Amino acid sequence: MLSVLKLGHAEFKVRDLDKMAEFYKNVIGLTETGREKDTVYLSTSIDHHSIVLRAGADKAYLSKIAFQIAPADSKDLTAYLRSHRLDTEIRTGSQPGINEVIRTHNPDGVAIEMYSEFEPSAHSYSMRGINPLKLSHVASLTPDVKRIVQFYTQGMGLRFSDSMQDFFYFLRCGADHHTINLLSGDYSAVQHFAFELADISHITSACDTLAREKVEILWGPLRHGCGHNIAMYHFDPEGLIIEHCAELDRMSNEGLGYFDPRPCHEDRPQYPKAWDPKAAIAVWGRFPPPELFNTGVSTVAHRMTRDE
Ligand SMILES: [Fe+2]
C-alpha cells in the first residue's frame, strides 16, 4: 500500500528564472542548493529542494508535486499505481539529492513524483528574509474536484481533514491538517502554496520583511476556520500566490480521529467535517479579496465572500 509521509517539493515553470530565484532567496529566505542551465533548486532546510524553478513558461504554473513515501519495492508500487489506472515511470538521476523517483500524473496533468530516500541537505536555515520552516501545502483549482480528491485519497492514500461543502477539500498525509487543498474551479491551476512559519511572531516579522521589500500583503493576517491556521498571503514576482501559515491543526493520533484540542476550536472534539464556507474561511480577519483568485475567476469564488 502506498504510504505518503510528507510533501517533498513543488516545481514551477516560470518566465524569468533569475528574477524568481532572487526573490525566493532574498525575500522568502530559501537557500540555493543547485543550478542547471534552466533550473534552480531552493531549500528551506533538510531537503535538497523544497521549491524547483524551471525556465520556459509565458505564465508561471505548477508543473510537479513530489512526496516522500514509506520505503516500498518500486515494482510493487508500480503495480499498485497501474492497478489504479495511473501512468508510472521510474526515473533515476533526474535531480540532485534524490536518486530514484516514481513518477505519475494527477487527473489535471500535474506530474506527481514519489521517493523514499533522499540525501539530506548540508546547509542550515538561511536566517535571511522570511526564513520559513518548511513547505506546508499546495492548493489547486480543478474542474473535476471529486475525481482529483479520489486520486489523492484512493490512489495515494491521503486522508480527509475537512471540506467546505462539496467544493473545497483539505487532505492530509501526516499529522498536519492539510498537505493538498483542492478547490472546484473552471479549469486547472495552482491557487496558492504555503510555507510553515514558527508562530504568529514569525508571521509578524514576515509582514515586516514584505513591507521592507515593498511586497504588498494580499490577505491577512487572519485565522482560518478549516485548519485553524494563522495565515497571510502575497504574490511572488510572477503572480503565484504564496501563503505563510502557523498553528495549523494537527492530528497527532490517527486512532483518536480528531485534531489535537485547542481553544480556538468550534467543536469539542474537532473531528473532520464538511464546513459552512462562511465559518470555514476566517474565524478572525477579513474575507478574501478577488485578487486571491487571480489564476482565473472561479465558479466558486463568489461563494467565498461574506456578502453572498
Ligand atoms: Fe493554504
CSV table of C-alpha atoms and ligand atoms in Angstrom, one decimal:
chain,number,residue,atom,x,y,z
A,1,MET,CA,0.0,0.0,0.0
A,2,LEU,CA,1.2,3.4,-0.9
A,3,SER,CA,2.0,5.4,2.2
A,4,VAL,CA,2.7,9.1,1.7
A,5,LEU,CA,4.8,10.6,4.6
A,6,LYS,CA,5.3,14.2,3.7
A,7,LEU,CA,5.2,16.9,1.0
A,8,GLY,CA,8.7,17.0,-0.5
A,9,HIS,CA,8.8,19.8,-3.1
A,10,ALA,CA,6.9,21.7,-5.6
A,11,GLU,CA,8.1,22.6,-9.1
A,12,PHE,CA,7.1,25.7,-11.1
A,13,LYS,CA,7.7,26.6,-14.7
A,14,VAL,CA,8.5,30.3,-14.8
A,15,ARG,CA,9.1,33.2,-17.2
A,16,ASP,CA,12.1,34.9,-15.6
A,17,LEU,CA,14.2,32.3,-13.8
A,18,ASP,CA,16.9,34.7,-12.4
A,19,LYS,CA,14.3,37.2,-11.0
A,20,MET,CA,12.3,34.5,-9.4
A,21,ALA,CA,15.3,32.8,-7.9
A,22,GLU,CA,16.5,36.1,-6.4
A,23,PHE,CA,13.0,36.6,-4.9
A,24,TYR,CA,12.9,33.2,-3.3
A,25,LYS,CA,16.4,33.5,-1.9
A,26,ASN,CA,16.3,37.1,-0.7
A,27,VAL,CA,12.7,37.7,0.3
A,28,ILE,CA,11.4,34.2,1.2
A,29,GLY,CA,14.8,33.2,2.5
A,30,LEU,CA,15.4,29.8,0.8
A,31,THR,CA,18.9,28.5,0.1
A,32,GLU,CA,20.0,27.8,-3.4
A,33,THR,CA,21.3,24.2,-3.4
A,34,GLY,CA,21.7,23.6,-7.1
A,35,ARG,CA,21.6,25.3,-10.5
A,36,GLU,CA,21.5,23.9,-14.0
A,37,LYS,CA,21.0,25.7,-17.3
A,38,ASP,CA,17.3,26.2,-16.9
A,39,THR,CA,16.6,25.1,-13.4
A,40,VAL,CA,17.3,26.4,-9.8
A,41,TYR,CA,16.8,24.3,-6.7
A,42,LEU,CA,15.9,26.0,-3.5
A,43,SER,CA,15.6,24.6,0.0
A,44,THR,CA,14.2,25.5,3.4
A,45,SER,CA,16.4,23.1,5.4
A,46,ILE,CA,16.8,19.4,5.3
A,47,ASP,CA,15.5,18.6,1.8
A,48,HIS,CA,17.8,19.3,-1.1
A,49,HIS,CA,15.0,21.2,-2.7
A,50,SER,CA,11.6,22.4,-1.4
A,51,ILE,CA,11.0,24.6,-4.5
A,52,VAL,CA,12.2,24.0,-8.0
A,53,LEU,CA,12.0,26.8,-10.6
A,54,ARG,CA,12.4,25.9,-14.3
A,55,ALA,CA,12.6,28.4,-17.1
A,56,GLY,CA,10.2,28.0,-20.1
A,57,ALA,CA,6.8,29.4,-19.4
A,58,ASP,CA,5.0,32.5,-20.6
A,59,LYS,CA,3.0,32.5,-17.4
A,60,ALA,CA,4.2,30.7,-14.2
A,61,TYR,CA,2.4,27.4,-13.4
A,62,LEU,CA,2.7,24.4,-11.2
A,63,SER,CA,4.4,21.5,-13.1
A,64,LYS,CA,5.1,19.0,-10.3
A,65,ILE,CA,4.4,18.0,-6.7
A,66,ALA,CA,6.8,15.5,-5.0
A,67,PHE,CA,6.1,13.4,-1.9
A,68,GLN,CA,8.3,11.4,0.3
A,69,ILE,CA,6.8,7.9,0.8
A,70,ALA,CA,7.5,5.0,3.0
A,71,PRO,CA,10.1,2.6,1.7
A,72,ALA,CA,8.4,0.2,-0.8
A,73,ASP,CA,9.6,-2.1,-3.5
A,74,SER,CA,9.3,0.0,-6.7
A,75,LYS,CA,7.9,-2.9,-8.7
A,76,ASP,CA,5.1,-3.4,-6.1
A,77,LEU,CA,4.4,0.3,-6.0
A,78,THR,CA,4.3,0.5,-9.8
A,79,ALA,CA,1.9,-2.4,-9.9
A,80,TYR,CA,-0.3,-0.7,-7.3
A,81,LEU,CA,-0.3,2.6,-9.3
A,82,ARG,CA,-1.2,0.7,-12.5
A,83,SER,CA,-4.0,-1.1,-10.7
A,84,HIS,CA,-5.4,2.3,-10.0
A,85,ARG,CA,-5.0,3.2,-13.8
A,86,LEU,CA,-2.2,5.7,-13.0
A,87,ASP,CA,0.7,6.0,-15.5
A,88,THR,CA,4.0,5.2,-14.0
A,89,GLU,CA,7.6,5.8,-14.8
A,90,ILE,CA,10.7,5.1,-12.7
A,91,ARG,CA,13.4,7.8,-13.2
A,92,THR,CA,16.9,7.7,-11.8
A,93,GLY,CA,19.3,10.6,-11.6
A,94,SER,CA,16.7,13.1,-12.7
A,95,GLN,CA,17.5,15.6,-9.9
A,96,PRO,CA,20.2,16.2,-7.3
A,97,GLY,CA,19.6,14.8,-3.8
A,98,ILE,CA,17.1,12.2,-4.9
A,99,ASN,CA,18.3,9.2,-6.8
A,100,GLU,CA,15.1,7.4,-7.8
A,101,VAL,CA,11.6,8.6,-8.2
A,102,ILE,CA,8.4,7.0,-9.3
A,103,ARG,CA,6.5,9.5,-11.5
A,104,THR,CA,2.9,9.6,-12.4
A,105,HIS,CA,0.4,12.4,-13.2
A,106,ASN,CA,-2.7,13.6,-11.4
A,107,PRO,CA,-6.0,13.9,-13.3
A,108,ASP,CA,-5.2,17.5,-14.1
A,109,GLY,CA,-1.9,16.6,-15.8
A,110,VAL,CA,0.4,17.8,-13.0
A,111,ALA,CA,3.4,15.5,-12.5
A,112,ILE,CA,3.5,13.6,-9.2
A,113,GLU,CA,6.8,12.2,-8.1
A,114,MET,CA,7.3,9.9,-5.1
A,115,TYR,CA,10.6,8.9,-3.5
A,116,SER,CA,11.6,7.1,-0.3
A,117,GLU,CA,15.2,8.0,0.0
A,118,PHE,CA,16.9,11.4,-0.2
A,119,GLU,CA,20.3,12.8,0.6
A,120,PRO,CA,19.7,15.4,3.4
A,121,SER,CA,21.0,18.9,2.6
A,122,ALA,CA,24.1,20.0,4.5
A,123,HIS,CA,23.0,23.7,4.9
A,124,SER,CA,21.2,25.2,7.8
A,125,TYR,CA,18.3,27.6,7.7
A,126,SER,CA,19.4,30.8,5.8
A,127,MET,CA,18.2,33.2,8.6
A,128,ARG,CA,17.6,35.6,5.7
A,129,GLY,CA,14.3,37.1,4.6
A,130,ILE,CA,11.2,35.3,5.9
A,131,ASN,CA,13.1,32.1,6.5
A,132,PRO,CA,10.2,29.5,6.6
A,133,LEU,CA,10.4,26.2,8.5
A,134,LYS,CA,9.2,24.1,5.6
A,135,LEU,CA,6.9,23.8,2.6
A,136,SER,CA,3.4,23.3,4.1
A,137,HIS,CA,0.8,22.6,1.4
A,138,VAL,CA,-0.2,23.1,-2.2
A,139,ALA,CA,-3.8,24.3,-3.1
A,140,SER,CA,-5.1,23.9,-6.6
A,141,LEU,CA,-8.2,24.9,-8.6
A,142,THR,CA,-9.6,21.9,-10.5
A,143,PRO,CA,-12.5,21.4,-12.9
A,144,ASP,CA,-13.4,18.0,-11.5
A,145,VAL,CA,-12.9,18.2,-7.8
A,146,LYS,CA,-14.4,14.8,-7.0
A,147,ARG,CA,-12.2,13.0,-9.5
A,148,ILE,CA,-9.0,14.5,-8.1
A,149,VAL,CA,-10.0,14.0,-4.5
A,150,GLN,CA,-10.5,10.4,-5.4
A,151,PHE,CA,-7.0,10.3,-7.0
A,152,TYR,CA,-5.3,11.7,-3.8
A,153,THR,CA,-7.4,9.6,-1.3
A,154,GLN,CA,-8.0,6.3,-3.0
A,155,GLY,CA,-4.9,6.4,-5.3
A,156,MET,CA,-2.3,7.9,-2.9
A,157,GLY,CA,-3.8,7.2,0.5
A,158,LEU,CA,-4.2,10.8,1.7
A,159,ARG,CA,-6.9,11.4,4.4
A,160,PHE,CA,-9.9,13.7,4.5
A,161,SER,CA,-9.4,16.5,7.0
A,162,ASP,CA,-12.2,19.0,6.2
A,163,SER,CA,-14.2,20.4,3.3
A,164,MET,CA,-16.2,23.5,2.6
A,165,GLN,CA,-19.4,21.8,1.5
A,166,ASP,CA,-18.5,19.8,-1.6
A,167,PHE,CA,-16.3,22.4,-3.4
A,168,PHE,CA,-13.1,22.8,-1.3
A,169,TYR,CA,-11.3,19.8,0.2
A,170,PHE,CA,-8.4,19.6,2.7
A,171,LEU,CA,-6.4,16.4,2.7
A,172,ARG,CA,-3.5,15.3,4.9
A,173,CYS,CA,-0.7,12.8,4.6
A,174,GLY,CA,0.8,13.2,8.1
A,175,ALA,CA,-0.3,14.9,11.3
A,176,ASP,CA,-0.6,18.4,9.7
A,177,HIS,CA,-4.3,19.3,8.9
A,178,HIS,CA,-3.6,19.6,5.1
A,179,THR,CA,-0.9,18.9,2.6
A,180,ILE,CA,-3.2,19.2,-0.5
A,181,ASN,CA,-6.1,21.5,-1.0
A,182,LEU,CA,-8.5,21.1,-3.9
A,183,LEU,CA,-10.9,23.8,-4.9
A,184,SER,CA,-13.6,23.4,-7.6
A,185,GLY,CA,-12.9,25.9,-10.4
A,186,ASP,CA,-13.4,26.5,-14.1
A,187,TYR,CA,-10.0,25.0,-15.0
A,188,SER,CA,-6.9,23.5,-13.5
A,189,ALA,CA,-4.3,25.9,-11.9
A,190,VAL,CA,-2.4,26.3,-8.7
A,191,GLN,CA,-4.4,28.6,-6.4
A,192,HIS,CA,-1.7,29.1,-3.8
A,193,PHE,CA,1.1,27.2,-2.0
A,194,ALA,CA,2.2,27.7,1.6
A,195,PHE,CA,5.2,27.8,3.8
A,196,GLU,CA,5.0,27.0,7.5
A,197,LEU,CA,6.3,29.6,9.9
A,198,ALA,CA,7.1,29.1,13.6
A,199,ASP,CA,4.3,31.2,15.2
A,200,ILE,CA,2.4,34.5,15.0
A,201,SER,CA,5.5,36.5,15.8
A,202,HIS,CA,7.2,34.9,12.8
A,203,ILE,CA,4.1,35.9,10.7
A,204,THR,CA,4.7,39.5,12.1
A,205,SER,CA,8.3,39.5,11.1
A,206,ALA,CA,7.4,38.1,7.7
A,207,CYS,CA,5.0,41.0,7.2
A,208,ASP,CA,7.8,43.4,8.2
A,209,THR,CA,10.1,41.7,5.7
A,210,LEU,CA,7.5,42.0,2.9
A,211,ALA,CA,6.9,45.7,3.8
A,212,ARG,CA,10.7,46.4,3.6
A,213,GLU,CA,10.8,44.6,0.2
A,214,LYS,CA,7.7,46.5,-1.0
A,215,VAL,CA,5.7,43.4,-1.5
A,216,GLU,CA,2.0,44.1,-0.9
A,217,ILE,CA,0.2,41.8,1.5
A,218,LEU,CA,-2.8,40.4,-0.3
A,219,TRP,CA,-4.8,38.9,2.5
A,220,GLY,CA,-4.4,38.6,6.3
A,221,PRO,CA,-3.0,38.0,8.8
A,222,LEU,CA,-6.1,36.1,9.7
A,223,ARG,CA,-7.1,32.8,11.4
A,224,HIS,CA,-8.9,30.3,9.1
A,225,GLY,CA,-11.7,28.0,10.3
A,226,CYS,CA,-10.6,24.9,8.3
A,227,GLY,CA,-7.2,24.0,9.8
A,228,HIS,CA,-7.4,27.0,12.3
A,229,ASN,CA,-4.0,28.2,10.9
A,230,ILE,CA,-3.0,31.8,11.1
A,231,ALA,CA,-2.3,32.9,7.5
A,232,MET,CA,-1.1,35.7,5.4
A,233,TYR,CA,-0.9,35.8,1.6
A,234,HIS,CA,1.1,37.7,-1.1
A,235,PHE,CA,2.1,37.4,-4.7
A,236,ASP,CA,5.5,36.4,-6.0
A,237,PRO,CA,7.0,38.4,-8.9
A,238,GLU,CA,5.1,36.3,-11.5
A,239,GLY,CA,1.7,36.3,-9.8
A,240,LEU,CA,1.9,32.9,-7.9
A,241,ILE,CA,0.1,33.3,-4.6
A,242,ILE,CA,2.2,32.4,-1.5
A,243,GLU,CA,0.7,31.8,1.9
A,244,HIS,CA,2.7,31.9,5.2
A,245,CYS,CA,0.9,29.9,7.9
A,246,ALA,CA,1.4,29.0,11.5
A,247,GLU,CA,-0.5,27.0,14.2
A,248,LEU,CA,-2.1,24.6,11.6
A,249,ASP,CA,-4.2,22.0,13.3
A,250,ARG,CA,-2.5,18.6,13.9
A,251,MET,CA,-3.9,15.2,14.4
A,252,SER,CA,-1.2,13.6,16.4
A,253,ASN,CA,-3.1,10.4,17.0
A,254,GLU,CA,-4.9,9.0,13.9
A,255,GLY,CA,-6.6,6.4,16.2
A,256,LEU,CA,-8.4,9.1,18.0
A,257,GLY,CA,-9.7,10.6,14.8
A,258,TYR,CA,-9.9,14.2,16.0
A,259,PHE,CA,-7.5,17.1,15.9
A,260,ASP,CA,-5.4,18.0,18.9
A,261,PRO,CA,-7.7,20.2,21.1
A,262,ARG,CA,-7.2,23.9,21.0
A,263,PRO,CA,-9.0,27.0,22.5
A,264,CYS,CA,-9.9,28.3,19.0
A,265,HIS,CA,-11.8,25.1,18.1
A,266,GLU,CA,-15.6,25.3,17.5
A,267,ASP,CA,-16.2,21.7,18.2
A,268,ARG,CA,-15.1,19.5,21.1
A,269,PRO,CA,-13.6,17.3,19.9
A,270,GLN,CA,-12.8,18.8,16.5
A,271,TYR,CA,-13.5,16.0,14.0
A,272,PRO,CA,-13.0,16.2,10.3
A,273,LYS,CA,-16.3,17.6,8.8
A,274,ALA,CA,-17.9,19.5,5.9
A,275,TRP,CA,-18.0,23.2,6.9
A,276,ASP,CA,-20.3,26.0,6.1
A,277,PRO,CA,-17.9,28.2,4.0
A,278,LYS,CA,-18.8,31.3,6.0
A,279,ALA,CA,-17.4,29.7,9.1
A,280,ALA,CA,-14.6,28.0,7.4
A,281,ILE,CA,-12.8,30.8,5.7
A,282,ALA,CA,-11.9,33.1,8.5
A,283,VAL,CA,-12.5,32.9,12.3
A,284,TRP,CA,-11.0,36.3,12.5
A,285,GLY,CA,-9.7,38.6,9.9
A,286,ARG,CA,-11.2,39.7,6.6
A,287,PHE,CA,-12.7,37.5,3.9
A,288,PRO,CA,-10.6,37.0,0.7
A,289,PRO,CA,-10.2,39.8,-1.9
A,290,PRO,CA,-11.0,39.0,-5.6
A,291,GLU,CA,-7.2,39.1,-6.3
A,292,LEU,CA,-6.9,35.8,-4.4
A,293,PHE,CA,-8.4,34.2,-7.5
A,294,ASN,CA,-6.1,35.8,-10.0
A,295,THR,CA,-5.5,32.4,-11.5
A,296,GLY,CA,-8.9,32.8,-13.1
A,297,VAL,CA,-12.2,33.7,-11.7
A,298,SER,CA,-13.5,30.5,-10.2
A,299,THR,CA,-17.2,29.5,-10.3
A,300,VAL,CA,-16.9,29.2,-6.5
A,301,ALA,CA,-15.1,32.5,-5.9
A,302,HIS,CA,-18.4,34.2,-5.3
A,303,ARG,CA,-19.3,31.6,-2.7
A,304,MET,CA,-16.3,32.6,-0.6
A,305,THR,CA,-17.2,36.2,0.0
A,306,ARG,CA,-19.1,37.3,3.1
A,307,ASP,CA,-21.8,39.2,1.3
A,308,GLU,CA,-23.1,36.3,-0.8
B,1,FE,FE,-3.4,27.4,2.4
